[in-house]
């Protein structure tokens, strides 16, 4: 087998696919890319068993079809510093010897028998819908950070996609904070849902095109397929039942503060520096005069306090939060102004942006305050 391909185009594709491959694999074959030559197309595949990503590149001067597995790190490092130029790749199917020739140079190394490479998952009784890439990217970006890394509750280690006849809702939670993002549009005629693994969601986010295009999503009970123009991702879903996210969203929040997100973010960054490292507690004291953010570390006799104007409707209320959680939520909101909705100091607080392209609800659990 022999073909010619552009070095930069090949390297760029390998860099993106390489993010699927784990640094340590129980199966040695997973350290490799699978190259499939068919006509004037080269298909490249990478997988970690749970997630499989494939792409295709146009090639020329092809002599023979076939497959070979190539060590991912070896070929990526070899191509990394080759200037943009056509390169010739020749593969001996008998001993899997690989020759890569370029201007003034040549690499020679050994590939792996492709028969050991895992086959892709097959869908059964599949459902499908289409979603714009910018909507999908925005929804993953807004929720993924709130997912957990909990070995005891693996269902929280991902992002839920809850599909109804008139909406698509993305939800992620770690038990302390929860983000719900909803796109109100018709996607599927029946209700269905699945949970994307964290790693898969990150890979999908990284491969989504910068230019908006429709993404085809096909899935069954355990497996999903995301088709883009340049890539196709096949993945296994997280097994289990996701918590009833609607039931934890408080419905009655009689205390509402409207404030500039950027101003609050800046205040919290300054004040949280002096919080106790053990709990990272920041207090917010809401009244008709505005909100006072404060923190202290009794052990080192340090404290901070800052007043921020805000529009507040409700009873005077002092509530505490883990600063890092609150900062994380605020940093991911794409809005100039936000509304903070509270009932009491010991119940979940809602943070809602005033203007976004998609409906976003952030929930954060307060910390216990002691006198």
XYZ file of C-alpha atoms in Angstrom:
371
model
C 0.000 0.000 0.000
C 1.228 3.455 -0.899
C -0.242 6.962 -0.988
C 0.639 10.665 -0.895
C -0.847 13.072 1.655
C -0.273 16.621 2.903
C 1.894 16.561 6.055
C 0.232 19.463 7.869
C -3.282 18.238 7.140
C -2.423 14.783 8.458
C -0.688 16.122 11.566
C -3.592 18.460 12.416
C -6.058 15.571 12.224
C -3.852 13.309 14.336
C -3.528 16.013 16.987
C -7.299 16.227 17.357
C -7.869 12.478 17.339
C -4.992 11.914 19.754
C -6.990 13.480 22.605
C -9.116 10.333 22.673
C -6.157 8.088 23.449
C -5.334 7.597 27.134
C -1.769 8.009 28.359
C -1.958 4.508 29.870
C -4.023 1.733 28.275
C -4.742 -1.778 29.491
C -4.875 -2.919 25.860
C -1.693 -2.067 23.880
C -3.678 -1.759 20.627
C -5.377 1.349 22.042
C -2.042 3.197 21.852
C -2.506 3.244 18.081
C -4.360 5.048 15.323
C -6.128 2.831 12.816
C -5.385 3.845 9.191
C -7.861 2.599 6.577
C -6.969 3.254 2.918
C -9.867 2.977 0.490
C -9.673 4.559 -2.957
C -8.682 8.215 -2.690
C -9.646 8.477 0.985
C -7.710 7.794 4.159
C -9.867 7.121 7.207
C -8.185 7.534 10.599
C -9.681 6.198 13.842
C -8.746 6.615 17.516
C -10.509 5.010 20.476
C -10.318 4.350 24.213
C -13.123 1.733 23.954
C -15.749 4.104 25.418
C -15.262 6.831 22.800
C -14.309 6.363 19.162
C -13.489 9.247 16.806
C -13.011 8.947 13.062
C -12.106 11.334 10.273
C -11.262 11.183 6.579
C -8.583 12.896 4.478
C -8.226 13.048 0.715
C -5.085 11.329 -0.605
C -3.463 10.925 -4.005
C -1.230 8.551 -5.987
C -2.820 5.602 -4.200
C -1.511 2.108 -4.821
C -3.615 -0.508 -3.019
C -6.218 -0.527 -0.253
C -5.896 -1.875 3.281
C -5.554 -1.225 7.013
C -2.777 -0.794 9.542
C -2.493 0.297 13.191
C 0.216 2.913 13.862
C 1.541 4.007 17.249
C -0.097 7.365 17.887
C 2.727 9.055 19.781
C 5.382 7.850 17.376
C 3.752 9.098 14.186
C 2.594 12.381 15.740
C 6.082 13.170 17.024
C 7.593 12.232 13.671
C 5.300 14.571 11.729
C 5.352 17.429 14.242
C 8.251 19.419 12.787
C 7.999 18.446 9.123
C 7.312 21.597 7.031
C 4.031 21.740 5.123
C 4.598 19.487 2.087
C 3.385 16.311 0.373
C 4.684 13.147 2.014
C 4.628 9.575 0.753
C 3.540 6.795 3.090
C 4.292 3.234 2.052
C 3.096 0.198 4.040
C 4.242 -3.398 3.675
C 1.163 -5.542 4.544
C 3.340 -8.611 5.180
C 5.504 -7.301 8.023
C 3.689 -3.963 8.709
C 6.814 -1.940 7.951
C 5.981 1.739 7.402
C 8.043 4.170 5.357
C 7.321 7.926 5.432
C 9.287 9.864 2.809
C 9.492 13.657 2.647
C 11.816 16.245 1.146
C 15.386 15.404 2.181
C 14.344 12.711 4.639
C 12.679 9.407 5.466
C 11.260 7.587 8.512
C 11.118 3.833 8.852
C 9.249 2.037 11.638
C 6.913 -0.904 12.316
C 3.120 -0.805 12.602
C 0.707 -3.218 14.298
C -1.684 -5.868 13.010
C -5.021 -4.030 12.517
C -7.114 -7.132 13.280
C -6.757 -6.436 17.016
C -8.318 -2.985 16.703
C -11.785 -2.742 18.367
C -14.840 -2.599 16.117
C -17.249 0.351 16.435
C -20.399 0.031 18.525
C -23.604 -0.671 16.613
C -26.887 1.130 17.234
C -30.143 -0.747 17.854
C -33.616 0.823 17.551
C -31.971 4.194 17.070
C -33.517 7.623 17.466
C -32.119 10.712 15.786
C -32.281 14.491 15.678
C -30.270 17.411 14.323
C -28.842 20.332 16.278
C -26.862 23.392 15.212
C -23.212 23.183 16.220
C -23.210 26.597 17.918
C -26.164 25.593 20.123
C -24.528 22.279 21.017
C -21.215 23.989 21.771
C -22.847 26.671 23.944
C -24.854 24.124 25.936
C -21.849 21.881 26.623
C -19.698 24.869 27.558
C -22.355 26.133 29.971
C -22.841 22.827 31.805
C -19.770 20.578 31.612
C -17.819 22.354 34.357
C -20.554 21.505 36.889
C -20.302 17.731 36.386
C -18.764 15.585 39.118
C -15.767 13.263 39.392
C -17.300 10.803 41.805
C -16.483 7.092 41.691
C -19.434 6.316 43.975
C -21.971 8.157 41.789
C -20.785 7.731 38.185
C -24.114 8.986 36.797
C -23.079 12.498 37.890
C -19.795 12.247 35.954
C -21.267 13.601 32.762
C -23.848 15.827 31.101
C -27.504 14.839 30.775
C -29.285 15.524 27.486
C -33.028 15.432 28.169
C -35.018 15.591 24.937
C -38.736 16.397 24.742
C -40.933 17.166 21.707
C -40.390 20.933 22.153
C -37.030 21.317 23.912
C -33.549 19.968 24.550
C -32.222 20.382 28.094
C -28.603 19.954 29.206
C -27.995 19.351 32.926
C -24.849 18.774 34.985
C -24.438 18.580 38.751
C -21.903 17.526 41.373
C -24.336 17.653 44.295
C -23.224 21.149 45.352
C -24.052 23.065 42.211
C -26.250 22.352 39.196
C -26.538 23.960 35.788
C -29.577 23.564 33.560
C -29.534 24.923 30.009
C -32.551 24.645 27.738
C -32.951 25.167 23.998
C -36.629 25.558 23.140
C -36.940 23.994 19.733
C -38.411 20.819 18.256
C -35.796 18.060 18.172
C -37.562 14.743 18.741
C -41.203 13.643 18.725
C -40.851 11.528 21.853
C -39.132 12.066 25.187
C -35.749 10.448 25.636
C -32.489 11.111 27.458
C -28.879 10.031 27.835
C -25.779 11.061 29.800
C -22.565 11.922 27.969
C -19.328 10.908 29.687
C -17.188 13.921 30.709
C -14.325 12.969 28.419
C -16.643 12.453 25.453
C -18.295 15.817 26.040
C -14.886 17.538 26.127
C -13.781 15.803 22.937
C -17.051 16.692 21.217
C -16.698 20.303 22.357
C -13.170 20.452 20.935
C -14.125 18.968 17.567
C -17.237 21.043 16.903
C -16.642 23.366 13.919
C -16.154 27.094 14.475
C -18.448 27.748 11.520
C -22.048 26.875 12.374
C -23.335 23.670 10.786
C -25.990 21.035 11.578
C -24.802 18.109 13.718
C -26.593 14.793 13.274
C -27.177 12.901 16.537
C -28.200 9.234 16.520
C -28.560 7.145 19.658
C -30.067 4.132 21.350
C -30.203 3.047 24.990
C -26.424 2.772 25.482
C -24.649 4.357 22.512
C -24.579 7.678 20.701
C -23.187 8.850 17.353
C -22.413 12.501 16.549
C -21.806 13.212 12.859
C -20.028 16.365 11.684
C -18.617 17.241 8.286
C -15.059 16.356 9.338
C -15.495 13.954 12.268
C -17.754 11.215 13.562
C -17.862 10.346 17.273
C -19.286 7.080 18.598
C -19.561 6.859 22.363
C -20.911 4.830 25.257
C -23.319 6.594 27.618
C -23.056 6.655 31.409
C -25.324 3.931 32.797
C -27.890 4.658 35.496
C -30.749 7.027 36.266
C -29.939 10.734 36.457
C -31.479 12.540 39.475
C -34.785 14.368 39.014
C -33.250 17.782 38.430
C -36.586 19.639 38.289
C -37.469 18.561 41.840
C -34.442 20.303 43.374
C -35.095 23.672 41.738
C -36.907 25.847 44.334
C -40.126 27.348 43.007
C -40.717 30.072 45.608
C -37.889 32.601 45.882
C -39.249 35.766 47.418
C -35.835 37.435 47.839
C -34.374 38.623 44.526
C -31.220 40.647 43.890
C -30.317 42.050 40.468
C -26.646 42.820 40.067
C -23.864 43.236 37.522
C -22.205 39.862 36.997
C -18.767 41.303 36.275
C -18.840 43.580 39.314
C -19.919 40.744 41.625
C -17.277 38.477 40.115
C -14.556 41.051 40.783
C -15.717 41.626 44.369
C -15.797 37.900 45.124
C -12.307 37.390 43.719
C -10.937 40.095 46.012
C -12.841 39.103 49.134
C -12.353 35.335 48.800
C -8.575 35.745 49.079
C -9.091 36.193 52.851
C -11.503 33.307 53.371
C -10.690 30.295 55.525
C -8.966 27.702 53.265
C -10.872 24.914 55.018
C -14.302 26.004 53.744
C -13.591 28.937 51.372
C -16.694 30.614 52.824
C -17.897 33.987 51.541
C -20.916 35.669 53.142
C -23.350 37.795 51.160
C -25.461 40.196 53.224
C -28.418 41.426 51.166
C -30.455 44.484 52.162
C -32.185 47.454 50.559
C -28.820 49.261 50.560
C -27.141 46.616 48.391
C -25.031 43.553 49.114
C -21.973 43.273 51.365
C -19.555 40.474 50.525
C -17.280 39.405 53.379
C -14.902 36.654 54.443
C -12.553 35.935 57.306
C -9.937 33.519 58.543
C -9.941 33.604 62.347
C -6.815 31.435 62.596
C -4.698 34.086 60.854
C -6.717 37.174 61.906
C -7.490 38.179 58.316
C -10.768 39.429 56.876
C -12.238 41.345 53.961
C -15.471 43.197 53.272
C -16.772 45.088 50.261
C -20.066 46.791 49.429
C -21.673 46.368 46.020
C -24.758 48.276 44.844
C -27.608 46.102 43.668
C -31.342 46.195 43.144
C -32.817 44.081 45.939
C -36.417 43.093 46.572
C -36.971 41.044 49.722
C -36.163 40.629 53.395
C -32.683 41.259 54.789
C -30.784 38.014 54.317
C -27.279 36.777 55.084
C -26.259 33.693 53.110
C -22.937 31.874 52.708
C -21.387 30.105 49.740
C -18.206 28.260 48.871
C -16.440 31.006 46.931
C -14.870 28.741 44.315
C -18.266 27.262 43.378
C -19.878 30.684 43.085
C -16.984 32.084 41.058
C -17.121 29.096 38.727
C -20.827 29.565 38.062
C -20.516 33.311 37.461
C -17.521 32.851 35.141
C -19.537 30.613 32.821
C -22.595 32.884 32.538
C -22.751 34.782 29.251
C -24.665 37.814 30.495
C -23.936 41.340 31.762
C -26.577 41.263 34.486
C -27.897 38.449 36.663
C -30.702 37.807 39.118
C -29.934 35.964 42.377
C -33.109 34.322 43.694
C -33.252 33.111 47.315
C -35.804 31.896 49.840
C -33.852 31.251 53.061
C -30.188 30.968 54.038
C -30.307 27.168 54.144
C -32.047 26.444 50.846
C -30.715 26.310 47.281
C -30.121 29.632 45.542
C -30.821 30.256 41.867
C -28.687 32.439 39.619
C -30.316 33.417 36.342
C -28.755 35.545 33.588
C -30.883 38.430 32.334
C -30.104 37.935 28.650
C -28.723 34.863 26.890
C -29.431 33.028 23.646
C -30.408 29.935 25.650
C -32.351 29.601 28.898
C -29.885 29.045 31.749
C -30.594 28.256 35.394
C -27.732 27.836 37.859
C -28.345 26.353 41.313
C -25.895 26.466 44.211
C -26.269 25.059 47.718
C -25.362 27.484 50.538
C -22.960 26.710 53.364
C -24.012 26.568 57.005
C -23.355 29.861 58.802
C -22.206 29.957 62.410
C -22.247 32.980 64.679
